[in-house]
């Protein structure tokens, strides 16, 4: 009977009837409203200034938003992101599996690759691949230490686009390998064991049992990496490849509308990022469907 | 011919010798229960039989054929992984921790290996899954994900999954040790009905003395990586010859 509010242990003044039929009201929260109003005011003020400050140059933004040069740049950015990310994912899976291999040569090479390509800045890697001809004027395929079977002129193979794709795939592949590795480690060893005990091949076990479960861990950071990649593609301006940002800068070097052209690029990045985020949450839902929340 | 014949199985992990030369025979339709304190090598023996672990010494025969090796001249050469997979598929295994595939429904769990390994069509595999789910008393749960099943139900699906490969031997590795006490009975019932059909040869590593007494044709007691004694359950469980067996039974029946 004795509680905090009734320390003397006096008998309650409320009847059973009153307790059972009590009318319950939520707690009053005046500060929630004060905070909301304050935030809305600040935002409204910012929006007003964005719309009325002539420096933003919204008419110019509108004029160039769908300009052919911007569209071409957007296409380059999307293509670089899509190709590099796909190659990086494949590379990441191969390297992660190799790193976990029982073959010591294979696993050392995989770990060495991850070490080097994560350590050197992407910008350096892009410039390096672009200038590969300085190191090897000719590229060829064949058996090591024997004369090559086929041979190419390096400068005909390494264009700005291919240098950018090689650099970004190799760099991103090292990060993806670490992400895939953590995903594979997240799958209980009993899963592989059960698949083996059923007579499944290691390829079937990897493809049908381990990888689908690893995907739940792999997808969120891969979404992050894709968003980063989308924006890191702007580094290719260093080898004069006209991506989205570089295209808008080329325009502003002619018309001197620096801020409006940056806005054009930013709004496109914002739009594409938003679409990618929606796609990511769709994929996450797909792989979470077996998770039961009772 | 005995489905399983194992001779002189030895296995070490680092400096620890877990199996010190174990012989085991399993007759057709026989139910063998292996008892023993934890760390006695029971589970490792089971995993050596289906070559999940490669024995350091000794040899297992499945239906008269060496498991994992081919006799060439006077020596045994290890088989390619693909060949061992075929042999493993003929031995169903049920794990302590069920190891169901959580991203697949019960039906998909059961269908996976028959489709990939035996090459069954989707329709055949699906029908087999439904028949086996009925056999383990879970017909209405066939399209449920493991996460929505109780531990006992999950283990029954795992038994159905192993049976779907139509193995000639079933290996049970402490199938009820991870279960809440009130769920043990339903799993043992499924195993009992499997034993009663006399169609399946079974090796059961277990701590369930009651199950061993009523279902096993033979009980084998292991300790310290060797077989201490074996025989009819009435004999071994009621009148054990060795002090180690007596001590173990006293502890477990307390």
Short mmCIF file of C-alpha atoms in Angstrom, two decimals:
data_model
loop_
_atom_site.label_atom_id
_atom_site.label_comp_id
_atom_site.label_asym_id
_atom_site.label_seq_id
_atom_site.Cartn_x
_atom_site.Cartn_y
_atom_site.Cartn_z
CA UNK A 1 0.00 0.00 0.00
CA UNK A 2 2.80 2.38 0.84
CA UNK A 3 4.07 4.14 -2.27
CA UNK A 4 5.98 7.30 -3.12
CA UNK A 5 2.82 9.37 -3.19
CA UNK A 6 1.28 7.81 -0.14
CA UNK A 7 4.15 7.36 2.25
CA UNK A 8 2.07 7.22 5.34
CA UNK A 9 0.42 4.10 4.01
CA UNK A 10 -3.01 5.69 4.28
CA UNK A 11 -5.88 3.85 2.67
CA UNK A 12 -6.60 5.07 -0.89
CA UNK A 13 -9.40 7.61 -1.29
CA UNK A 14 -10.27 6.27 -4.77
CA UNK A 15 -12.87 3.59 -5.23
CA UNK A 16 -12.27 0.48 -7.39
CA UNK A 17 -14.88 1.91 -9.73
CA UNK A 18 -12.93 5.20 -10.15
CA UNK A 19 -9.64 3.38 -10.89
CA UNK A 20 -11.19 0.99 -13.39
CA UNK A 21 -13.02 3.68 -15.37
CA UNK A 22 -10.26 6.32 -15.18
CA UNK A 23 -10.15 8.71 -18.16
CA UNK A 24 -6.53 8.89 -19.42
CA UNK A 25 -5.03 12.03 -21.05
CA UNK A 26 -1.57 12.38 -22.63
CA UNK A 27 1.08 14.52 -20.89
CA UNK A 28 1.14 18.23 -21.93
CA UNK A 29 4.19 18.98 -24.14
CA UNK A 30 4.35 22.76 -24.75
CA UNK A 31 8.06 22.75 -25.73
CA UNK A 32 7.45 20.45 -28.69
CA UNK A 33 5.36 23.18 -30.22
CA UNK A 34 7.81 25.97 -29.40
CA UNK A 35 10.67 24.04 -31.01
CA UNK A 36 8.62 23.18 -34.10
CA UNK A 37 7.57 26.78 -34.66
CA UNK A 38 11.16 28.04 -34.22
CA UNK A 39 12.55 25.51 -36.75
CA UNK A 40 9.80 26.27 -39.29
CA UNK A 41 10.50 30.03 -38.99
CA UNK A 42 14.24 29.54 -39.63
CA UNK A 43 13.56 27.29 -42.62
CA UNK A 44 11.00 29.70 -44.07
CA UNK A 45 13.49 32.53 -43.77
CA UNK A 46 16.19 30.50 -45.55
CA UNK A 47 13.78 29.51 -48.32
CA UNK A 48 12.72 33.16 -48.77
CA UNK A 49 16.33 34.24 -49.14
CA UNK A 50 17.08 31.39 -51.60
CA UNK A 51 14.14 32.43 -53.76
CA UNK A 52 14.73 36.20 -53.62
CA UNK A 53 18.54 36.45 -53.66
CA UNK A 54 19.28 37.20 -57.33
CA UNK A 55 22.77 35.67 -56.95
CA UNK A 56 21.25 32.17 -57.07
CA UNK A 57 20.16 32.95 -60.60
CA UNK A 58 17.18 30.60 -60.80
CA UNK A 59 16.26 31.68 -64.34
CA UNK A 60 19.79 30.68 -65.47
CA UNK A 61 19.44 27.35 -63.62
CA UNK A 62 16.20 26.71 -65.48
CA UNK A 63 17.76 27.68 -68.78
CA UNK A 64 20.68 25.23 -68.47
CA UNK A 65 19.04 22.41 -66.47
CA UNK A 66 18.37 20.32 -69.59
CA UNK A 67 21.11 21.83 -71.79
CA UNK A 68 22.63 19.20 -74.15
CA UNK A 69 26.09 19.64 -72.66
CA UNK A 70 24.72 19.08 -69.12
CA UNK A 71 22.77 16.03 -70.31
CA UNK A 72 25.91 14.59 -71.90
CA UNK A 73 27.82 15.19 -68.66
CA UNK A 74 25.05 13.58 -66.62
CA UNK A 75 25.15 10.57 -68.93
CA UNK A 76 28.94 10.25 -68.50
CA UNK A 77 28.60 10.44 -64.71
CA UNK A 78 25.85 7.81 -64.62
CA UNK A 79 27.72 5.53 -67.02
CA UNK A 80 30.98 5.80 -65.06
CA UNK A 81 29.15 5.08 -61.80
CA UNK A 82 27.20 2.12 -63.19
CA UNK A 83 30.11 0.43 -64.98
CA UNK A 84 32.68 1.06 -62.24
CA UNK A 85 30.33 -0.06 -59.47
CA UNK A 86 29.35 -3.26 -61.31
CA UNK A 87 32.98 -4.14 -62.01
CA UNK A 88 33.92 -3.24 -58.43
CA UNK A 89 31.20 -5.51 -57.02
CA UNK A 90 32.33 -8.46 -59.14
CA UNK A 91 35.96 -7.77 -58.30
CA UNK A 92 35.07 -7.39 -54.63
CA UNK A 93 33.34 -10.78 -54.52
CA UNK A 94 36.25 -12.50 -56.27
CA UNK A 95 38.85 -10.82 -54.03
CA UNK A 96 36.86 -11.52 -50.85
CA UNK A 97 36.57 -15.21 -51.75
CA UNK A 98 40.26 -15.31 -52.68
CA UNK A 99 41.24 -13.61 -49.41
CA UNK A 100 39.32 -16.28 -47.49
CA UNK A 101 40.87 -19.07 -49.56
CA UNK A 102 42.97 -21.80 -47.97
CA UNK A 103 45.56 -21.29 -50.72
CA UNK A 104 48.17 -19.02 -49.05
CA UNK A 105 49.40 -17.50 -52.36
CA UNK A 106 45.87 -16.58 -53.44
CA UNK A 107 44.90 -15.10 -50.09
CA UNK A 108 48.15 -13.08 -49.79
CA UNK A 109 47.71 -11.62 -53.28
CA UNK A 110 44.09 -10.68 -52.47
CA UNK A 111 45.10 -9.05 -49.19
CA UNK A 112 47.97 -7.20 -50.90
CA UNK A 113 45.57 -5.84 -53.51
CA UNK A 114 43.18 -4.59 -50.82
CA UNK A 115 46.10 -3.01 -48.95
CA UNK A 116 47.55 -1.10 -51.93
CA UNK A 117 44.36 0.10 -53.57
CA UNK A 118 42.82 1.34 -50.34
CA UNK A 119 46.00 3.18 -49.38
CA UNK A 120 46.61 5.25 -52.54
CA UNK A 121 44.27 8.23 -53.19
CA UNK A 122 41.75 7.71 -56.00
CA UNK A 123 42.91 10.95 -57.64
CA UNK A 124 46.46 9.56 -57.89
CA UNK A 125 45.17 6.29 -59.30
CA UNK A 126 43.15 8.10 -62.00
CA UNK A 127 46.16 10.14 -63.13
CA UNK A 128 48.39 7.07 -62.97
CA UNK A 129 46.22 4.93 -65.26
CA UNK A 130 45.75 7.86 -67.64
CA UNK A 131 49.53 8.09 -67.99
CA UNK A 132 50.18 4.37 -68.25
CA UNK A 133 51.71 4.82 -71.72
CA UNK A 134 54.69 6.57 -70.08
CA UNK A 135 55.42 3.28 -68.29
CA UNK A 136 54.35 0.72 -70.91
CA UNK A 137 54.02 2.11 -74.45
CA UNK A 138 52.57 -1.26 -75.58
CA UNK A 139 50.15 -3.63 -73.83
CA UNK A 140 49.89 -7.31 -74.70
CA UNK A 141 48.41 -10.62 -73.61
CA UNK A 142 50.25 -13.89 -73.47
CA UNK A 143 52.14 -16.29 -71.23
CA UNK A 144 54.35 -14.55 -68.60
CA UNK A 145 58.00 -14.06 -69.69
CA UNK A 146 57.17 -15.14 -73.28
CA UNK A 147 56.49 -12.77 -76.20
CA UNK A 148 52.86 -11.52 -76.15
CA UNK A 149 50.27 -13.19 -78.40
CA UNK A 150 48.35 -9.97 -79.06
CA UNK A 151 49.67 -6.46 -78.56
CA UNK A 152 48.06 -2.98 -78.47
CA UNK A 153 49.33 0.56 -78.51
CA UNK A 154 48.72 1.72 -74.92
CA UNK A 155 47.40 5.12 -75.92
CA UNK A 156 44.77 3.53 -78.17
CA UNK A 157 43.45 1.40 -75.25
CA UNK A 158 43.81 3.85 -72.35
CA UNK A 159 41.45 6.70 -73.19
CA UNK A 160 40.20 9.13 -70.55
CA UNK A 161 37.04 7.01 -70.14
CA UNK A 162 38.83 3.67 -69.84
CA UNK A 163 41.47 5.13 -67.49
CA UNK A 164 38.66 6.49 -65.28
CA UNK A 165 36.79 3.16 -65.31
CA UNK A 166 39.94 1.13 -64.55
CA UNK A 167 41.01 3.44 -61.73
CA UNK A 168 37.59 3.66 -60.09
CA UNK A 169 36.77 -0.07 -60.43
CA UNK A 170 40.11 -1.15 -58.99
CA UNK A 171 39.93 1.37 -56.16
CA UNK A 172 36.30 0.63 -55.33
CA UNK A 173 36.90 -3.13 -55.76
CA UNK A 174 39.25 -3.04 -52.77
CA UNK A 175 36.57 -1.41 -50.60
CA UNK A 176 33.87 -3.77 -51.91
CA UNK A 177 36.11 -6.75 -51.09
CA UNK A 178 36.13 -5.68 -47.45
CA UNK A 179 32.35 -5.19 -47.48
CA UNK A 180 31.76 -8.59 -49.09
CA UNK A 181 34.18 -10.20 -46.64
CA UNK A 182 32.25 -8.86 -43.66
CA UNK A 183 29.04 -10.09 -45.29
CA UNK A 184 30.41 -13.59 -45.82
CA UNK A 185 31.70 -13.66 -42.23
CA UNK A 186 28.25 -12.74 -40.96
CA UNK A 187 26.82 -16.04 -42.22
CA UNK A 188 26.91 -18.77 -39.57
CA UNK A 189 29.36 -21.60 -40.38
CA UNK A 190 26.54 -24.06 -39.73
CA UNK A 191 24.91 -22.90 -42.97
CA UNK A 192 27.86 -23.99 -45.11
CA UNK A 193 28.10 -27.19 -43.11
CA UNK A 194 24.42 -28.03 -43.63
CA UNK A 195 24.79 -27.44 -47.37
CA UNK A 196 27.87 -29.69 -47.48
CA UNK A 197 26.12 -32.40 -45.47
CA UNK A 198 23.31 -32.36 -48.05
CA UNK A 199 25.89 -33.04 -50.76
CA UNK A 200 25.71 -29.58 -52.32
CA UNK A 201 28.76 -28.35 -54.24
CA UNK A 202 30.70 -25.43 -52.80
CA UNK A 203 29.57 -23.27 -55.75
CA UNK A 204 25.87 -24.08 -55.12
CA UNK A 205 26.36 -23.54 -51.41
CA UNK A 206 27.98 -20.14 -52.07
CA UNK A 207 25.42 -19.04 -54.65
CA UNK A 208 22.21 -20.39 -53.12
CA UNK A 209 22.88 -20.43 -49.36
CA UNK A 210 25.74 -18.15 -48.26
CA UNK A 211 25.54 -15.20 -50.67
CA UNK A 212 21.78 -14.51 -50.32
CA UNK A 213 22.26 -14.31 -46.54
CA UNK A 214 25.42 -12.22 -46.83
CA UNK A 215 23.52 -9.75 -49.04
CA UNK A 216 21.60 -8.39 -46.04
CA UNK A 217 24.90 -7.23 -44.56
CA UNK A 218 26.46 -6.25 -47.91
CA UNK A 219 23.70 -4.02 -49.32
CA UNK A 220 23.55 -1.03 -46.92
CA UNK A 221 27.29 -0.19 -47.17
CA UNK A 222 27.18 -0.91 -50.93
CA UNK A 223 24.43 1.70 -51.24
CA UNK A 224 26.71 4.13 -49.43
CA UNK A 225 29.59 3.27 -51.74
CA UNK A 226 27.41 3.81 -54.82
CA UNK A 227 26.44 7.27 -53.58
CA UNK A 228 30.10 8.08 -52.90
CA UNK A 229 31.07 6.75 -56.32
CA UNK A 230 28.45 8.96 -57.97
CA UNK A 231 30.15 11.99 -56.46
CA UNK A 232 33.77 10.77 -56.74
CA UNK A 233 33.29 10.52 -60.51
CA UNK A 234 33.71 14.32 -60.45
CA UNK A 235 37.44 13.67 -59.89
CA UNK A 236 37.75 12.69 -63.56
CA UNK A 237 37.79 16.38 -64.46
CA UNK A 238 41.53 16.08 -63.74
CA UNK A 239 41.93 14.06 -66.95
CA UNK A 240 39.56 16.43 -68.79
CA UNK A 241 36.70 13.94 -68.95
CA UNK A 242 33.45 15.98 -69.15
CA UNK A 243 31.28 14.47 -66.44
CA UNK A 244 28.33 16.31 -64.86
CA UNK A 245 30.36 18.70 -62.73
CA UNK A 246 33.07 19.36 -65.31
CA UNK A 247 30.45 20.02 -68.04
CA UNK A 248 28.70 22.65 -65.90
CA UNK A 249 32.07 24.23 -65.08
CA UNK A 250 32.95 24.39 -68.77
CA UNK A 251 29.70 26.29 -69.31
CA UNK A 252 30.32 28.69 -66.42
CA UNK A 253 33.81 29.44 -67.75
CA UNK A 254 32.02 30.86 -70.80
CA UNK A 255 29.01 32.59 -69.20
CA UNK A 256 30.54 33.42 -65.76
CA UNK A 257 27.37 32.16 -64.00
CA UNK A 258 29.36 30.15 -61.40
CA UNK A 259 26.70 29.72 -58.71
CA UNK A 260 23.78 28.87 -61.03
CA UNK A 261 25.87 26.25 -62.86
CA UNK A 262 26.94 24.70 -59.54
CA UNK A 263 23.25 24.59 -58.63
CA UNK A 264 22.47 22.78 -61.89
CA UNK A 265 25.07 20.12 -61.01
CA UNK A 266 23.98 19.91 -57.37
CA UNK A 267 20.31 19.49 -58.21
CA UNK A 268 21.13 16.65 -60.62
CA UNK A 269 23.34 14.94 -57.99
CA UNK A 270 20.49 15.37 -55.48
CA UNK A 271 17.95 13.89 -57.87
CA UNK A 272 20.08 10.89 -58.85
CA UNK A 273 21.08 10.22 -55.22
CA UNK A 274 17.42 10.25 -54.19
CA UNK A 275 16.56 7.70 -56.88
CA UNK A 276 19.48 5.49 -55.79
CA UNK A 277 18.32 5.66 -52.15
CA UNK A 278 14.82 4.56 -53.16
CA UNK A 279 16.28 1.66 -55.15
CA UNK A 280 18.47 0.68 -52.18
CA UNK A 281 15.57 0.51 -49.74
CA UNK A 282 13.66 -1.58 -52.27
CA UNK A 283 16.53 -4.09 -52.49
CA UNK A 284 16.88 -4.14 -48.70
CA UNK A 285 13.17 -4.95 -48.35
CA UNK A 286 13.59 -7.80 -50.86
CA UNK A 287 16.40 -9.43 -48.87
CA UNK A 288 14.68 -8.86 -45.51
CA UNK A 289 11.51 -10.70 -46.47
CA UNK A 290 12.41 -13.88 -44.56
CA UNK A 291 13.03 -11.96 -41.34
CA UNK A 292 10.01 -12.43 -39.10
CA UNK A 293 9.26 -9.83 -36.51
CA UNK A 294 6.82 -11.44 -34.10
CA UNK B 1 26.14 -55.84 -45.96
CA UNK B 2 26.30 -53.31 -43.16
CA UNK B 3 25.53 -49.78 -44.39
CA UNK B 4 28.32 -48.38 -42.21
CA UNK B 5 31.60 -50.01 -41.27
CA UNK B 6 34.25 -47.83 -39.63
CA UNK B 7 37.64 -49.10 -38.49
CA UNK B 8 40.33 -47.39 -36.45
CA UNK B 9 39.03 -43.83 -36.85
CA UNK B 10 41.48 -41.31 -35.43
CA UNK B 11 41.16 -37.52 -35.38
CA UNK B 12 43.18 -34.79 -33.69
CA UNK B 13 42.59 -31.06 -33.49
CA UNK B 14 46.04 -29.58 -32.93
CA UNK B 15 47.59 -31.40 -29.98
CA UNK B 16 44.22 -32.72 -28.78
CA UNK B 17 43.48 -36.28 -29.88
CA UNK B 18 39.68 -36.45 -30.00
CA UNK B 19 39.29 -39.94 -31.51
CA UNK B 20 41.82 -42.62 -30.63
CA UNK B 21 40.92 -45.42 -33.00
CA UNK B 22 37.19 -46.09 -33.01
CA UNK B 23 35.44 -49.04 -34.67
CA UNK B 24 31.75 -48.81 -35.51
CA UNK B 25 29.27 -51.02 -37.35
CA UNK B 26 25.71 -50.17 -38.23
CA UNK B 27 23.39 -52.89 -39.53
CA UNK B 28 20.56 -52.21 -41.97
CA UNK B 29 17.54 -50.77 -40.18
CA UNK B 30 19.46 -50.63 -36.90
CA UNK B 31 19.21 -47.71 -34.46
CA UNK B 32 22.49 -47.06 -32.66
CA UNK B 33 22.58 -44.53 -29.83
CA UNK B 34 25.95 -43.10 -28.87
CA UNK B 35 26.18 -41.80 -25.30
CA UNK B 36 29.03 -40.15 -23.49
CA UNK B 37 30.17 -37.03 -21.67
CA UNK B 38 30.78 -33.90 -23.73
CA UNK B 39 34.23 -33.91 -25.29
CA UNK B 40 34.22 -37.70 -25.58
CA UNK B 41 34.42 -37.48 -29.40
CA UNK B 42 30.84 -38.56 -30.24
CA UNK B 43 30.07 -35.63 -32.54
CA UNK B 44 33.50 -35.77 -34.18
CA UNK B 45 32.95 -39.47 -34.91
CA UNK B 46 29.65 -38.63 -36.62
CA UNK B 47 31.31 -35.87 -38.66
CA UNK B 48 34.13 -38.24 -39.66
CA UNK B 49 31.58 -40.79 -40.89
CA UNK B 50 30.13 -38.40 -43.49
CA UNK B 51 33.55 -36.84 -44.11
CA UNK B 52 32.61 -33.35 -42.89
CA UNK B 53 35.86 -33.87 -41.00
CA UNK B 54 38.60 -35.86 -42.68
CA UNK B 55 39.85 -38.58 -40.32
CA UNK B 56 43.60 -38.57 -39.66
CA UNK B 57 43.59 -42.35 -39.71
CA UNK B 58 41.28 -45.29 -40.29
CA UNK B 59 38.58 -45.68 -42.89
CA UNK B 60 34.80 -45.52 -43.14
CA UNK B 61 32.85 -47.66 -45.56
CA UNK B 62 29.37 -46.76 -46.77
CA UNK B 63 27.55 -49.76 -48.26
CA UNK B 64 30.90 -51.46 -48.79
CA UNK B 65 32.59 -48.50 -50.52
CA UNK B 66 35.32 -46.41 -48.83
CA UNK B 67 34.14 -42.86 -48.01
CA UNK B 68 36.34 -40.08 -49.40
CA UNK B 69 39.00 -42.36 -50.89
CA UNK B 70 39.58 -44.78 -53.72
CA UNK B 71 41.78 -47.83 -53.33
CA UNK B 72 44.60 -47.66 -55.86
CA UNK B 73 47.01 -50.55 -55.50
CA UNK B 74 47.76 -50.81 -51.80
CA UNK B 75 47.10 -47.14 -50.90
CA UNK B 76 44.02 -44.96 -50.67
CA UNK B 77 43.92 -41.80 -52.80
CA UNK B 78 41.57 -38.98 -51.75
CA UNK B 79 38.60 -38.55 -54.10
CA UNK B 80 37.77 -35.26 -55.83
CA UNK B 81 35.31 -33.12 -53.86
CA UNK B 82 32.54 -33.84 -56.38
CA UNK B 83 32.72 -37.59 -55.65
CA UNK B 84 32.69 -37.05 -51.89
CA UNK B 85 29.62 -34.82 -52.27
CA UNK B 86 27.76 -37.75 -53.85
CA UNK B 87 28.69 -40.01 -50.94
CA UNK B 88 27.68 -37.37 -48.40
CA UNK B 89 24.31 -36.97 -50.08
CA UNK B 90 23.59 -40.61 -49.17
CA UNK B 91 24.00 -39.84 -45.44
CA UNK B 92 21.42 -37.49 -43.97
CA UNK B 93 22.62 -35.36 -41.09
CA UNK B 94 20.62 -33.52 -38.44
CA UNK B 95 22.46 -30.89 -36.42
CA UNK B 96 22.16 -29.76 -32.83
CA UNK B 97 21.50 -26.19 -33.97
CA UNK B 98 19.13 -27.24 -36.85
CA UNK B 99 21.05 -25.12 -39.42
CA UNK B 100 17.96 -24.48 -41.52
CA UNK B 101 18.49 -21.91 -44.26
CA UNK B 102 16.76 -18.82 -42.79
CA UNK B 103 16.22 -17.07 -46.13
CA UNK B 104 14.21 -19.99 -47.52
CA UNK B 105 10.78 -21.33 -46.53
CA UNK B 106 10.46 -24.87 -45.14
CA UNK B 107 9.46 -26.08 -48.62
CA UNK B 108 12.46 -24.34 -50.25
CA UNK B 109 14.78 -25.69 -47.54
CA UNK B 110 13.69 -29.22 -48.36
CA UNK B 111 13.65 -28.71 -52.16
CA UNK B 112 17.11 -27.15 -52.50
CA UNK B 113 19.42 -30.20 -52.34
CA UNK B 114 17.13 -32.64 -54.21
CA UNK B 115 16.94 -30.10 -57.05
CA UNK B 116 20.64 -29.18 -57.16
CA UNK B 117 22.18 -32.54 -56.28
CA UNK B 118 19.66 -35.18 -57.42
CA UNK B 119 18.41 -33.11 -60.36
CA UNK B 120 14.72 -33.39 -59.44
CA UNK B 121 12.26 -31.10 -61.21
CA UNK B 122 10.66 -28.29 -59.22
CA UNK B 123 7.33 -30.14 -59.21
CA UNK B 124 8.83 -33.42 -57.99
CA UNK B 125 10.89 -31.69 -55.30
CA UNK B 126 7.88 -29.66 -54.15
CA UNK B 127 5.71 -32.78 -53.89
CA UNK B 128 8.47 -34.51 -51.94
CA UNK B 129 8.65 -31.51 -49.57
CA UNK B 130 4.89 -31.66 -48.96
CA UNK B 131 4.96 -35.42 -48.33
CA UNK B 132 7.86 -35.11 -45.85
CA UNK B 133 6.36 -32.11 -44.05
CA UNK B 134 3.23 -34.24 -43.57
CA UNK B 135 5.37 -37.10 -42.30
CA UNK B 136 6.92 -34.87 -39.60
CA UNK B 137 3.48 -33.47 -38.73
CA UNK B 138 3.96 -29.97 -40.14
CA UNK B 139 1.86 -30.10 -43.33
CA UNK B 140 0.33 -26.69 -42.62
CA UNK B 141 3.74 -25.00 -42.10
CA UNK B 142 5.19 -25.90 -45.49
CA UNK B 143 5.45 -22.28 -46.70
CA UNK B 144 6.65 -20.81 -43.41
CA UNK B 145 10.09 -19.32 -42.89
CA UNK B 146 12.24 -20.96 -40.17
CA UNK B 147 12.19 -17.75 -38.13
CA UNK B 148 8.44 -18.19 -37.57
CA UNK B 149 8.79 -21.79 -36.31
CA UNK B 150 9.52 -23.02 -32.78
CA UNK B 151 12.79 -24.85 -32.14
CA UNK B 152 11.06 -28.22 -32.16
CA UNK B 153 9.32 -27.44 -35.44
CA UNK B 154 12.59 -26.25 -36.98
CA UNK B 155 14.32 -29.49 -36.04
CA UNK B 156 11.44 -31.51 -37.58
CA UNK B 157 11.86 -29.50 -40.82
CA UNK B 158 15.61 -30.23 -40.64
CA UNK B 159 14.83 -33.97 -40.36
CA UNK B 160 12.49 -33.68 -43.36
CA UNK B 161 15.21 -31.83 -45.28
CA UNK B 162 17.72 -34.63 -44.61
CA UNK B 163 15.16 -37.34 -45.52
CA UNK B 164 14.44 -35.58 -48.84
CA UNK B 165 17.77 -36.86 -50.17
CA UNK B 166 16.51 -40.43 -49.53
CA UNK B 167 19.68 -41.31 -47.62
CA UNK B 168 20.55 -44.88 -46.68
CA UNK B 169 21.73 -43.72 -43.23
CA UNK B 170 20.63 -40.88 -40.92
CA UNK B 171 23.11 -39.25 -38.54
CA UNK B 172 21.67 -37.27 -35.62
CA UNK B 173 24.10 -34.99 -33.76
CA UNK B 174 22.47 -34.22 -30.39
CA UNK B 175 19.20 -33.30 -32.13
CA UNK B 176 17.39 -32.23 -28.94
CA UNK B 177 20.20 -30.58 -26.96
CA UNK B 178 19.38 -27.03 -28.13
CA UNK B 179 15.65 -27.36 -27.46
CA UNK B 180 13.49 -26.13 -24.61
CA UNK B 181 12.47 -29.17 -22.49
CA UNK B 182 8.82 -29.07 -23.55
CA UNK B 183 9.81 -29.26 -27.25
CA UNK B 184 12.08 -32.32 -26.96
CA UNK B 185 9.19 -34.80 -27.12
CA UNK B 186 7.89 -33.82 -30.56
CA UNK B 187 11.34 -34.26 -32.14
CA UNK B 188 11.93 -37.61 -30.42
CA UNK B 189 8.47 -38.74 -31.60
CA UNK B 190 9.43 -38.07 -35.22
CA UNK B 191 12.69 -39.98 -34.74
CA UNK B 192 10.86 -42.83 -33.00
CA UNK B 193 8.40 -43.23 -35.88
CA UNK B 194 11.33 -43.20 -38.30
CA UNK B 195 12.99 -45.98 -36.26
CA UNK B 196 9.74 -47.98 -35.99
CA UNK B 197 9.44 -48.11 -39.78
CA UNK B 198 12.67 -50.24 -39.76
CA UNK B 199 13.48 -48.75 -43.17
CA UNK B 200 16.15 -46.36 -41.89
CA UNK B 201 19.52 -47.10 -40.33
CA UNK B 202 20.22 -44.42 -37.72
CA UNK B 203 23.10 -43.27 -35.56
CA UNK B 204 21.92 -40.95 -32.80
CA UNK B 205 24.32 -39.02 -30.58
CA UNK B 206 22.16 -38.07 -27.61
CA UNK B 207 21.82 -37.42 -23.92
CA UNK B 208 18.22 -38.69 -23.89
CA UNK B 209 18.62 -41.93 -21.90
CA UNK B 210 14.87 -42.60 -22.07
CA UNK B 211 14.93 -42.43 -25.87
CA UNK B 212 17.98 -44.71 -26.02
CA UNK B 213 16.34 -47.23 -23.70
CA UNK B 214 13.06 -47.43 -25.63
CA UNK B 215 14.20 -46.97 -29.25
CA UNK B 216 17.83 -48.03 -29.65
CA UNK B 217 18.71 -51.52 -30.87
CA UNK B 218 22.19 -50.98 -29.49
CA UNK B 219 23.82 -48.42 -27.22
CA UNK B 220 27.46 -47.41 -27.43
CA UNK B 221 29.18 -45.54 -24.63
CA UNK B 222 32.19 -43.38 -25.52
CA UNK B 223 34.66 -41.56 -23.28
CA UNK B 224 38.02 -39.95 -23.98
CA UNK B 225 37.97 -40.76 -27.70
CA UNK B 226 37.42 -44.53 -27.32
CA UNK B 227 34.42 -46.86 -27.15
CA UNK B 228 34.16 -47.97 -23.53
CA UNK B 229 31.36 -50.47 -23.97
CA UNK B 230 28.37 -51.28 -26.14
CA UNK B 231 25.46 -53.68 -26.26
CA UNK B 232 21.72 -53.99 -25.82
CA UNK B 233 20.29 -50.89 -24.13
CA UNK B 234 18.84 -52.95 -21.26
CA UNK B 235 22.29 -54.36 -20.54
CA UNK B 236 24.41 -51.21 -20.94
CA UNK B 237 21.96 -48.86 -19.25
CA UNK B 238 20.82 -51.14 -16.44
CA UNK B 239 24.03 -53.08 -15.72
CA UNK B 240 27.01 -51.20 -17.15
CA UNK B 241 30.24 -53.17 -16.90
CA UNK B 242 32.62 -50.23 -16.66
CA UNK B 243 32.95 -47.75 -13.86
CA UNK B 244 33.15 -44.84 -16.35
CA UNK B 245 29.76 -45.78 -17.80
CA UNK B 246 28.27 -46.13 -14.32
CA UNK B 247 29.62 -42.71 -13.28
CA UNK B 248 28.24 -41.07 -16.43
CA UNK B 249 24.79 -42.64 -16.02
CA UNK B 250 24.68 -41.65 -12.36
CA UNK B 251 25.45 -38.03 -13.26
CA UNK B 252 22.94 -37.84 -16.07
CA UNK B 253 20.10 -39.61 -14.24
CA UNK B 254 20.41 -37.53 -11.08
#
